[in-house]
Tab-separated table of C-alpha atoms in Angstrom:
chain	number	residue	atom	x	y	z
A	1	UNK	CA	-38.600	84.248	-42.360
A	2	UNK	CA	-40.992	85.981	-40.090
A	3	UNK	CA	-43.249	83.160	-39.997
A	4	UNK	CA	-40.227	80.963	-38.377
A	5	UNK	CA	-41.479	82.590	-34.767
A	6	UNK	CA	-44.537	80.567	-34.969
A	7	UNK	CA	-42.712	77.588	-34.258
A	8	UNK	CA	-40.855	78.634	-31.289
A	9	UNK	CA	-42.087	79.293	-27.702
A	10	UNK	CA	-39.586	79.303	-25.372
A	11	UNK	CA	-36.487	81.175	-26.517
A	12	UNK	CA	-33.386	81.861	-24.745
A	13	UNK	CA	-31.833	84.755	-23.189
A	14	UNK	CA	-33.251	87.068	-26.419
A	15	UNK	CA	-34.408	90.787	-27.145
A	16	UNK	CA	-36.228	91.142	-24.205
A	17	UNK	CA	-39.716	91.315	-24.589
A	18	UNK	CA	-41.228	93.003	-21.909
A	19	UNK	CA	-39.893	96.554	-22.969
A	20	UNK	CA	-41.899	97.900	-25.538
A	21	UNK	CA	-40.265	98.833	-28.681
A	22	UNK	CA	-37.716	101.674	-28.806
A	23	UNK	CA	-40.063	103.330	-31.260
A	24	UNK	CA	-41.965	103.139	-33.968
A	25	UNK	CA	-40.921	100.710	-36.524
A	26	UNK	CA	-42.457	100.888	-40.858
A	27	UNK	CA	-45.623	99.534	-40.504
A	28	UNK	CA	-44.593	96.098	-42.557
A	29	UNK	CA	-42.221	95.154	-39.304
A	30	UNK	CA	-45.212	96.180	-37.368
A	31	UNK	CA	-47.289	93.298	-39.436
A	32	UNK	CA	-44.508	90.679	-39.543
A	33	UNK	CA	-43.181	90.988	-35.609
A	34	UNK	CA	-43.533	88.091	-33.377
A	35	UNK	CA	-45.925	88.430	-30.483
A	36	UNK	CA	-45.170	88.877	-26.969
A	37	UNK	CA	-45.612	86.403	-24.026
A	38	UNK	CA	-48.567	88.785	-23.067
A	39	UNK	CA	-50.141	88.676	-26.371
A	40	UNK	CA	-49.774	85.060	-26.844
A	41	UNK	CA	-51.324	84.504	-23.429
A	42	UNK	CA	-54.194	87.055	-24.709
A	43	UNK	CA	-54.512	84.774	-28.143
A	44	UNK	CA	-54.856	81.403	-25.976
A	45	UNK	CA	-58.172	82.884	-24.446
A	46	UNK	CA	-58.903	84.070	-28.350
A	47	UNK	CA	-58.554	80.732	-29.813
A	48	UNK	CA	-60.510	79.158	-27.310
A	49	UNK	CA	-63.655	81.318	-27.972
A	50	UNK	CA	-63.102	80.903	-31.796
A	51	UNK	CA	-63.245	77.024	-31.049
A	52	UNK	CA	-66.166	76.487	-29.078
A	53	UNK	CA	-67.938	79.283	-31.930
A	54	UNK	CA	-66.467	76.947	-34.407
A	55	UNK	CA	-68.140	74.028	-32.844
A	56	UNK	CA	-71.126	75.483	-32.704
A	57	UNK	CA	-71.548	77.035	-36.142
A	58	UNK	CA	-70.423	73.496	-37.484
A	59	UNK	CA	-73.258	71.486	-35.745
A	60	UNK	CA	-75.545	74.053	-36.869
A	61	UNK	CA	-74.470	73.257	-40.450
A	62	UNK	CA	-74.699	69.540	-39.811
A	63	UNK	CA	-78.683	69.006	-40.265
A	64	UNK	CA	-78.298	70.435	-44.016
A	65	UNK	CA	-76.354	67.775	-45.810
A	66	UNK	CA	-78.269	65.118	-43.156
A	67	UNK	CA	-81.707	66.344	-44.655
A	68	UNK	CA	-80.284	66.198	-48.264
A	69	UNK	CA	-79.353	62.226	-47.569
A	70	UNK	CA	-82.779	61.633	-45.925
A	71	UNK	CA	-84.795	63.432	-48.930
A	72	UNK	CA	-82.508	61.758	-51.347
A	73	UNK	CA	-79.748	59.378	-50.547
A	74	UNK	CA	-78.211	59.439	-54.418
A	75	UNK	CA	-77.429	63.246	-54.285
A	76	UNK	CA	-73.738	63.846	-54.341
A	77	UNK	CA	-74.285	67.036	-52.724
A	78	UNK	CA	-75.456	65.653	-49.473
A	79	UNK	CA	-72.474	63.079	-49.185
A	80	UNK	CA	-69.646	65.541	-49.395
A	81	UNK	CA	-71.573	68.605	-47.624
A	82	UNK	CA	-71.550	65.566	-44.355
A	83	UNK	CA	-68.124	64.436	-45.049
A	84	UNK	CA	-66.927	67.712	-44.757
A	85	UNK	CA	-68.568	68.562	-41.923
A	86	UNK	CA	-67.585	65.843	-39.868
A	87	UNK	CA	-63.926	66.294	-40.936
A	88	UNK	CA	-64.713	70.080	-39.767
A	89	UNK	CA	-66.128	68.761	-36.425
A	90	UNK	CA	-63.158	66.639	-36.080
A	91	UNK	CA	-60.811	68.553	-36.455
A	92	UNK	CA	-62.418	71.227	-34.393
A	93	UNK	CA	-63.074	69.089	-31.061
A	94	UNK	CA	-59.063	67.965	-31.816
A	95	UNK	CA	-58.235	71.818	-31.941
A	96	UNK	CA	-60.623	72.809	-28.828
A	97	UNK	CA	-59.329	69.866	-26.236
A	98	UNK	CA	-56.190	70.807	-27.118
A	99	UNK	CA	-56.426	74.093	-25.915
A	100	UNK	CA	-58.446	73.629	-23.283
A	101	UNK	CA	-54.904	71.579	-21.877
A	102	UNK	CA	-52.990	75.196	-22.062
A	103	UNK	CA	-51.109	74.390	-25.203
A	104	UNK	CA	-50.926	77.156	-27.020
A	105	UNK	CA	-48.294	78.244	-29.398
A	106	UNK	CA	-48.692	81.037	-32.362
A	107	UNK	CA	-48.563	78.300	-34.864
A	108	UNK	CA	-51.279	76.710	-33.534
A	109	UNK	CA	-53.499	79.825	-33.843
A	110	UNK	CA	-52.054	80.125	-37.671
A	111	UNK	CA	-53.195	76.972	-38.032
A	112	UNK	CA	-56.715	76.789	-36.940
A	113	UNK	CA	-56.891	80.125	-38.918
A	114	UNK	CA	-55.704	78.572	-42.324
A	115	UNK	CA	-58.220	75.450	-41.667
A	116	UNK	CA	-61.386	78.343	-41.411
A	117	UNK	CA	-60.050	79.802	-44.456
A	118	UNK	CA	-59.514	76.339	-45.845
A	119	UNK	CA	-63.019	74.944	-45.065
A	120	UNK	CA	-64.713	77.864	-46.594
A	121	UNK	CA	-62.129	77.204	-50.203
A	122	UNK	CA	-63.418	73.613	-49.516
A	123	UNK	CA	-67.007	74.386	-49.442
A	124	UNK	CA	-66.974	76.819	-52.767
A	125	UNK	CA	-64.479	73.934	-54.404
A	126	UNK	CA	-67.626	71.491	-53.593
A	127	UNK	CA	-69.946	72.782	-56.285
A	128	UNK	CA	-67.004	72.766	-58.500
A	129	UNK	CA	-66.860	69.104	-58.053
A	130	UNK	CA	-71.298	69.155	-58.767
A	131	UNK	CA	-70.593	70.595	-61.580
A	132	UNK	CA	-72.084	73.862	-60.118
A	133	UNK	CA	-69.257	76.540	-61.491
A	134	UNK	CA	-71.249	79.596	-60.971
A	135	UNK	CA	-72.623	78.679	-57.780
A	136	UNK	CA	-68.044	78.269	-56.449
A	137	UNK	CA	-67.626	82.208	-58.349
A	138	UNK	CA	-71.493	83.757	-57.438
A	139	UNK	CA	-71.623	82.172	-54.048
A	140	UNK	CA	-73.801	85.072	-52.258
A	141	UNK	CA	-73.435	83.224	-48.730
A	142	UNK	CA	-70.500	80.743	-49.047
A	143	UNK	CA	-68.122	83.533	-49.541
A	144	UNK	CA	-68.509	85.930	-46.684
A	145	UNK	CA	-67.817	83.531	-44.928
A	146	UNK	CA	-64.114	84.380	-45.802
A	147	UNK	CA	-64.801	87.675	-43.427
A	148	UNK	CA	-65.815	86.052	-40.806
A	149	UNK	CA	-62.804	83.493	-40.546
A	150	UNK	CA	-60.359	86.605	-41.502
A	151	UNK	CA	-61.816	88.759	-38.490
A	152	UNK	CA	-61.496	85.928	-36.266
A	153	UNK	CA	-57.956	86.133	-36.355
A	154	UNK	CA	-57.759	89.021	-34.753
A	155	UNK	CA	-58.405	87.348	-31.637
A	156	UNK	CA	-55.465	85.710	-31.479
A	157	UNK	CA	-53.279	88.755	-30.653
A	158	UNK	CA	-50.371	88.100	-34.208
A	159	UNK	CA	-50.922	89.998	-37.199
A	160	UNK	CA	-48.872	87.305	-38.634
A	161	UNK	CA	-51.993	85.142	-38.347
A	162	UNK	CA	-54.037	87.886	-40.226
A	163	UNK	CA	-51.576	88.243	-42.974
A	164	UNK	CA	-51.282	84.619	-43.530
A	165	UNK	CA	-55.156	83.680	-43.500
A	166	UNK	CA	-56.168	86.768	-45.670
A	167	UNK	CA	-53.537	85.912	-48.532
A	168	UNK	CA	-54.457	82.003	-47.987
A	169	UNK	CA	-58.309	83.464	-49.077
A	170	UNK	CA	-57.330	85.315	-51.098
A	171	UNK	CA	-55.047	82.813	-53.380
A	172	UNK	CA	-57.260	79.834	-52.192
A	173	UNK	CA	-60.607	81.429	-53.683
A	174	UNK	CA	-57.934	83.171	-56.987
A	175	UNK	CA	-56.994	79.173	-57.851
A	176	UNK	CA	-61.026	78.654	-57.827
A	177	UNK	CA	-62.181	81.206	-60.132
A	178	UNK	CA	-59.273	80.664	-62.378
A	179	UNK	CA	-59.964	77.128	-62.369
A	180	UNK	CA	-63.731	77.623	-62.986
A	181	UNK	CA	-63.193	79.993	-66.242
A	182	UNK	CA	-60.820	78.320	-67.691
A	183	UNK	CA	-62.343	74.713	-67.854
A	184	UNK	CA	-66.146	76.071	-67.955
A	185	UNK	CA	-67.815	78.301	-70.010
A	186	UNK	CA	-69.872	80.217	-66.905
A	187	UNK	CA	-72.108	82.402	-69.040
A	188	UNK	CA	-73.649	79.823	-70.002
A	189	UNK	CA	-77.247	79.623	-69.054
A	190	UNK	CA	-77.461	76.042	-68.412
A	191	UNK	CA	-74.614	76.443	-65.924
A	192	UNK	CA	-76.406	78.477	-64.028
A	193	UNK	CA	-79.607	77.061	-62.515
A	194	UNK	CA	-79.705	78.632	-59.270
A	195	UNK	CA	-80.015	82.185	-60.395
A	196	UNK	CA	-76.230	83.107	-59.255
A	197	UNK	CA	-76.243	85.557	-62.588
A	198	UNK	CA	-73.104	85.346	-65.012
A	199	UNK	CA	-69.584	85.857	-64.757
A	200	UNK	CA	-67.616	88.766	-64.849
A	201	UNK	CA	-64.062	89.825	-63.704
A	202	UNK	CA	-64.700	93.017	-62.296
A	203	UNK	CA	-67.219	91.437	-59.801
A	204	UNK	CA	-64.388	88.781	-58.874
A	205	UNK	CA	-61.420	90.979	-58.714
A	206	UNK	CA	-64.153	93.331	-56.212
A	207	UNK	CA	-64.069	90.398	-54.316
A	208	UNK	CA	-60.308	89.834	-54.480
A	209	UNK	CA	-59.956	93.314	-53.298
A	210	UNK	CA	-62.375	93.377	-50.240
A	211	UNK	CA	-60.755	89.915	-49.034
A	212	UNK	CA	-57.096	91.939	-49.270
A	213	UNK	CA	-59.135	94.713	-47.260
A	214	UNK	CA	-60.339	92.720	-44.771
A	215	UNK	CA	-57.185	91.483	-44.227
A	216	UNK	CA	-55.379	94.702	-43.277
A	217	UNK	CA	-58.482	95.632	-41.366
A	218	UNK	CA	-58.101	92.696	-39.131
A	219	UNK	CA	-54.186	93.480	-38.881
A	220	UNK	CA	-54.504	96.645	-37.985
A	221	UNK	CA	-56.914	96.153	-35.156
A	222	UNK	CA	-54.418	93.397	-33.581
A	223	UNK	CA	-51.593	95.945	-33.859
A	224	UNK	CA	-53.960	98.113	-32.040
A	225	UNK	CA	-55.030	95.969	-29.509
A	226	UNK	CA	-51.446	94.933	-29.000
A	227	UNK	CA	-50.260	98.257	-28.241
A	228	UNK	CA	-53.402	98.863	-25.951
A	229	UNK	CA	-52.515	95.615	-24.094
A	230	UNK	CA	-49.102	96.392	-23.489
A	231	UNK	CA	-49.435	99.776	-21.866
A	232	UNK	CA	-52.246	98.135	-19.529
A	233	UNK	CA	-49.970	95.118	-18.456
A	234	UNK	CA	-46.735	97.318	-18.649
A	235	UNK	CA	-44.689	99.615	-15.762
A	236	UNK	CA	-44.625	102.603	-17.697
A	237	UNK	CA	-41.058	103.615	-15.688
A	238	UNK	CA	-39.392	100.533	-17.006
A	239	UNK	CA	-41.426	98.615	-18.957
A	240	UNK	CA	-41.857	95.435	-17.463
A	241	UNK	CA	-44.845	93.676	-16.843
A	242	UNK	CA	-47.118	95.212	-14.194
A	243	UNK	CA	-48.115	93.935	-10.896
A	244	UNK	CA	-51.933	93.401	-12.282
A	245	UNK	CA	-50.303	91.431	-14.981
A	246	UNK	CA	-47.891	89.140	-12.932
A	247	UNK	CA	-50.976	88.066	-10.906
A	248	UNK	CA	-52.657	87.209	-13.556
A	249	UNK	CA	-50.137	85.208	-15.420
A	250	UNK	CA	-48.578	83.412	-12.514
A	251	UNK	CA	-51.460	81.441	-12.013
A	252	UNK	CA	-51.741	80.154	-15.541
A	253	UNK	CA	-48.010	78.990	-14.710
A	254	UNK	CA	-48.618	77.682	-11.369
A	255	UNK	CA	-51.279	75.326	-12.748
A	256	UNK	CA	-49.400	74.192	-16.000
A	257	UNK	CA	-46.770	73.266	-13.284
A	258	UNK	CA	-49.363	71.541	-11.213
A	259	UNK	CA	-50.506	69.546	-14.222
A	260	UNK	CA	-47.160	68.954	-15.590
A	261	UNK	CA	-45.247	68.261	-12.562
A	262	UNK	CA	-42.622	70.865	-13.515
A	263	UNK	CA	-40.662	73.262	-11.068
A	264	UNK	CA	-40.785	76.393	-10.416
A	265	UNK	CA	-39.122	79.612	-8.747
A	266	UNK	CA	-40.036	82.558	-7.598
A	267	UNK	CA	-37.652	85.602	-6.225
A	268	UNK	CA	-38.438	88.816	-4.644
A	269	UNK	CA	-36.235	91.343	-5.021
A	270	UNK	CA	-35.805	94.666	-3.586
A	271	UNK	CA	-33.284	97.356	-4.405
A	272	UNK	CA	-30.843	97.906	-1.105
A	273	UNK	CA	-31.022	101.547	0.795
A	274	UNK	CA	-33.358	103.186	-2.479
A	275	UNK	CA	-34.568	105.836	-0.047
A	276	UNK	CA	-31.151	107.025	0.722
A	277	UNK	CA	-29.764	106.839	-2.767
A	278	UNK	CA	-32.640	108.928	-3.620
A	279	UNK	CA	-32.059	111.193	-0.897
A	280	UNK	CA	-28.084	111.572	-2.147
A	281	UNK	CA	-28.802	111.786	-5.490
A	282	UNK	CA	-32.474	112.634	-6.769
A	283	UNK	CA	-35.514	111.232	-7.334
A	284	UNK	CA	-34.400	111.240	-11.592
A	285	UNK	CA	-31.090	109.129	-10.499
A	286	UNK	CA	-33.714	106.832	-8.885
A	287	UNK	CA	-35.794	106.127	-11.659
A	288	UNK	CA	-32.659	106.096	-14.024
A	289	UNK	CA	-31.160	103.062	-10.845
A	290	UNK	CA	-34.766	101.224	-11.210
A	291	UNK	CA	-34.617	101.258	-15.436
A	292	UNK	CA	-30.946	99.735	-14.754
A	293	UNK	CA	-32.232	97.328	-12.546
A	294	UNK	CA	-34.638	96.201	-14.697
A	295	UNK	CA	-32.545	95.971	-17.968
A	296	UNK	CA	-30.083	93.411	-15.510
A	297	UNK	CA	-32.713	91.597	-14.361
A	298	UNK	CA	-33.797	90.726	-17.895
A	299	UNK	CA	-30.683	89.985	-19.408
A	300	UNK	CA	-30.358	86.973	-17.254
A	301	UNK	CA	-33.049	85.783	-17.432
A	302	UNK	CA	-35.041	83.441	-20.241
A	303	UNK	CA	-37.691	85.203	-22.266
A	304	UNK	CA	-39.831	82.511	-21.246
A	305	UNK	CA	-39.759	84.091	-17.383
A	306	UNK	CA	-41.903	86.799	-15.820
A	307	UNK	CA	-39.896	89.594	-14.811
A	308	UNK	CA	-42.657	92.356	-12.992
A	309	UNK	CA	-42.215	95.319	-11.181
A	310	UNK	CA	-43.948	94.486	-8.123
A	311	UNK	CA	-44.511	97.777	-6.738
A	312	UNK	CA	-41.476	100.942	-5.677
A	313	UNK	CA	-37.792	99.468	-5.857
A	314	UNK	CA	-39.852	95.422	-5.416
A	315	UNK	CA	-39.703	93.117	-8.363
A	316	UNK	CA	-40.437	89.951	-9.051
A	317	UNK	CA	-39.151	87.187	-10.952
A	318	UNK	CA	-40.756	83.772	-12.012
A	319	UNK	CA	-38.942	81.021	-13.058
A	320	UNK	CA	-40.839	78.054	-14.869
A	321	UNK	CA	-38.995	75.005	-15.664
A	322	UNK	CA	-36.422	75.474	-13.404
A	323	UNK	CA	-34.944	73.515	-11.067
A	324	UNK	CA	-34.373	75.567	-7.092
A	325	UNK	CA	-30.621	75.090	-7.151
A	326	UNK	CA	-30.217	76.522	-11.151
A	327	UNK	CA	-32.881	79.416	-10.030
A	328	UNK	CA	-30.688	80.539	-7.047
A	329	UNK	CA	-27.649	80.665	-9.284
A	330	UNK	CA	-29.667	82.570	-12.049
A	331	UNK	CA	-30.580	85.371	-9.033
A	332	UNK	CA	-27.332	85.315	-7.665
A	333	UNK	CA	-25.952	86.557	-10.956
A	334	UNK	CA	-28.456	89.085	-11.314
A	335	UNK	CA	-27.277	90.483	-7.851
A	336	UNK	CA	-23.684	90.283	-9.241
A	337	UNK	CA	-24.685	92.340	-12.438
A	338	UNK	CA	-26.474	94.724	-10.080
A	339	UNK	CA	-23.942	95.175	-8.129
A	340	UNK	CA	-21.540	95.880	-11.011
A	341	UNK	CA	-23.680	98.262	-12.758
A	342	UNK	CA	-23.230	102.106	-13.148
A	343	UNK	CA	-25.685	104.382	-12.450
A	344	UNK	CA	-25.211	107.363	-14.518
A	345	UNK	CA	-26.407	110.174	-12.587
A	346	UNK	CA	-28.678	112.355	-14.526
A	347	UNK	CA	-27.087	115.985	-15.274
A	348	UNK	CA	-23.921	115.097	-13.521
A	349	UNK	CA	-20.708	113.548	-14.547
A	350	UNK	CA	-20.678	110.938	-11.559
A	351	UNK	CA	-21.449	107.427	-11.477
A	352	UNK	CA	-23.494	105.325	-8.362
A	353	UNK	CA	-23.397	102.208	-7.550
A	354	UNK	CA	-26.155	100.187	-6.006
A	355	UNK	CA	-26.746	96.478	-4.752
A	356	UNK	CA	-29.751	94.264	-4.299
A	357	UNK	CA	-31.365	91.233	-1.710
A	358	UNK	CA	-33.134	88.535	-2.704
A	359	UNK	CA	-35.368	85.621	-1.366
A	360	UNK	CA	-36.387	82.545	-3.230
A	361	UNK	CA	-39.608	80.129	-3.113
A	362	UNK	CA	-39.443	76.761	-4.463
A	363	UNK	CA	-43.353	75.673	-5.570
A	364	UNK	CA	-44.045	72.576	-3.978
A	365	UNK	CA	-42.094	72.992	-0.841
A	366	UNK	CA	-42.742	76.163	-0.202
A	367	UNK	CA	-46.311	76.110	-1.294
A	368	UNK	CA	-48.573	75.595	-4.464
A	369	UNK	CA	-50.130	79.113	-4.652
A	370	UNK	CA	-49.078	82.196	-5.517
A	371	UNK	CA	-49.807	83.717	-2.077
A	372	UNK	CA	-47.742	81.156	-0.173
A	373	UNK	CA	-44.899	81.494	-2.702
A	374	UNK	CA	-45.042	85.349	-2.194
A	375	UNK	CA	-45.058	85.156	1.476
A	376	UNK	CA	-42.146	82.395	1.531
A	377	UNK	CA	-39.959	84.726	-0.768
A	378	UNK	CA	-40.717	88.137	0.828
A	379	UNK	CA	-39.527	86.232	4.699
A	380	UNK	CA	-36.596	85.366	2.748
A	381	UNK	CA	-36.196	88.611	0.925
A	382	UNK	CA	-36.451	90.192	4.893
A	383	UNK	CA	-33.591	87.737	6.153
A	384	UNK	CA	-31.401	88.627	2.932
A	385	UNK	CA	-31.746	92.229	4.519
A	386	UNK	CA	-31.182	91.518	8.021
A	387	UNK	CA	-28.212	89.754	7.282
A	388	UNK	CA	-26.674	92.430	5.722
A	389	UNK	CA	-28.290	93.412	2.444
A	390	UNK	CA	-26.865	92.590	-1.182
A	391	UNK	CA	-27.151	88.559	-0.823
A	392	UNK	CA	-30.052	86.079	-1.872
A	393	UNK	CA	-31.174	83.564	0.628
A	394	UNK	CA	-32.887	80.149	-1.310
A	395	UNK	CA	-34.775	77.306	0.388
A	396	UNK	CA	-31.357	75.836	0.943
A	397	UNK	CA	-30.824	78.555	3.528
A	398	UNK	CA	-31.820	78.482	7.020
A	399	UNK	CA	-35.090	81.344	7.367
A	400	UNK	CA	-34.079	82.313	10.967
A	401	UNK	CA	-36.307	84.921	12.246
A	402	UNK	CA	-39.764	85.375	9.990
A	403	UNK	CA	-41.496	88.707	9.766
A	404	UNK	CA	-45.444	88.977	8.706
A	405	UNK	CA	-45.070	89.625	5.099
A	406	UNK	CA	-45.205	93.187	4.183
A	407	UNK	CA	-43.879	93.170	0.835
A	408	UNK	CA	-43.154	96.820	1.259
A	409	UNK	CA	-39.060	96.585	0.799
């Protein structure tokens, strides 16, 4: 069931993901749990530097089965050692220019990681077909190859990925050696004329065992990574994404929109009189307001959309795929759940209420980078406020009187 994530990007109005988990969940949710937007982001640069490495390693293999064909053009072993690597190559240039147009999903990354483990099955199932049995159970460099396409997974920020490509080893190279004992007699010494030794269970079930290893190791290191990630890109007060983090991601959405000719929105939004409800009612009763805040903003939003914590009561809100006119009605009834919200005040029995401005940039219009956006947003965030607080003003509104951009609420 968990695996059903890999197919979906772009998922509406669900759990959202930029808190971090209420706690810490049995370590087998921990393995099966769908990335976050961050991580995915993370495994996009990941799969790209396991492609090119892929690439690379392949054309280095190339030259072996073309020297076989030159030094003998009957050998079967030099025919399918090139047709398999030019399927690899294939396959892998496919995979790379794919990636290198920003399309990225998780179940592209399980894929590419179930071909490596496939192509190394492929390569051991080879000298089954040469009538080389011992060589597909014995391999001594064939097989740890298997390590290297299970620790490569780890760069693509799921331990989903991990799971699946160490079990597809693991059963992939199981079928082989069950395949290979039961149809060949492998102790026997004519089988085995490249001094692989003989066959025995305990060396294959070793094997088995340091594949399952592997595995976990590579798991546990993306759950680690994952957790190191997130409290780098994360607002530790309310657990969205960071200001360092917005920057970064808003250009990888600003030039997917370039290239795609898509829309998108961007809102400032700043919490209305903060210092004085702090001054009434704490500095605790502030940060309880801004966690509020937060928690609105995201339930009205899509988890596709960067919600970020721009910097005091500030946040920011991007919008991909959406059109200026839906984007202004998607703020405007975050300010209306704002402004309905209760602020439990911390060690007290009372309730506050608070309200918020906004200003919205169109990209296009208002400008194509993330500066110009910013600045467009924050003069519109500043004429929100000087017309009287709690109220968004869009590109459909008149700016009035501009102010340098200050960003500073």
């Amino acid at each position: 069931m968990a695996l059903g994530y890999f197919f979906s990007r772009r998922r509406s109005r669900a759990i959202p993901e930029q808190f971090p988990p209420p706690g810490e969940s049995a370590p087998w949710r921990r393995l099966l749990a769908p990335p976050e937007q961050l991580q995915i982001d993370a495994g996009s640069g990941g799969e790209l530097i396991v492609s090119r490495v892929r690439i690379v390693l392949i054309l280095l293999l190339l030259p072996i089965p073309l020297v076989n064909l030159v030094l003998d053009p009957f050998v079967t072993a030099g025919v399918v050692g090139l047709v398999t690597c030019l399927v690899a190559l294939l396959c892998s240039l496919v995979a790379y220019l794919v990636i290198r147009r920003d399309f990225y999903r998780p179940w592209l990354g399980l894929a590419t990681s179930l071909f490596d483990v496939t192509m190394v099955s492929a390569g051991l199932g080879a000298f089954l077909l040469l009538g080389q049995p011992v060589t597909t159970v014995n391999s001594r460099l064939l097989f740890e190859v298997y390590f290297i396409a299970i620790g490569a997974t780890a760069l693509r920020y799921d331990a989903r990925i991990s799971v699946a490509a160490g079990l597809a080893a693991v059963v992939q190279y199981l079928g082989l050696v069950l395949y290979a004992h039961l149809v060949y007699d492998l102790n026997d010494p004519a089988l085995n004329t490249h001094g692989y030794g003989t066959f025995d269970w305990a060396t294959q079930i070793s094997r088995l065992l340091l594949l399952g290893v592997t595995t976990l190791l590579a798991a546990a290191i993306v759950i680690r990574s994952q957790r190191l990630r997130r409290q780098s890109w994360s607002d530790r007060l309310t657990g969205l994404s960071n200001r360092g983090y917005f920057e970064e991601r808003v250009q990888a959405e600003l030039a997917r929109a370039r290239r795609h000719a898509q829309p998108v929105a961007l809102a400032m939004i700043d919490v209305d009189h903060f210092k004085r409800f702090n001054d009434t009612w704490g500095h605790a009763a502030g940060d309880v307001a801004l966690r509020e805040v937060a928690r609105a903003i995201l339930a009205a939003v899509r988890q596709s959309d960067l919600v970020a914590r721009y910097g005091g009561e500030e946040f920011v809100v991007l919008l991909p795929e959406m059109a200026p006119a839906l984007a202004l009605e998607r703020v405007e009834e975050i300010r209306r759940a704002v402004a309905e919200l209760p602020i439990r005040i911390p060690r007290r029995s009372e309730t506050a209420h608070i309200t918020i401005s906004a200003g919205l940039a169109e990209y296009g219009p208002d400008g194509v980078t993330p500066e110009d956006l910013l600045d467009r947003a924050d003069a519109r965030l500043f004429v929100a406020k000087e017309s009287g607080r709690n109220r968004v003003i869009g590109p459909s509104h008149d700016l009035g009187t501009q102010r340098p951009s200050l960003r500073s609420g």
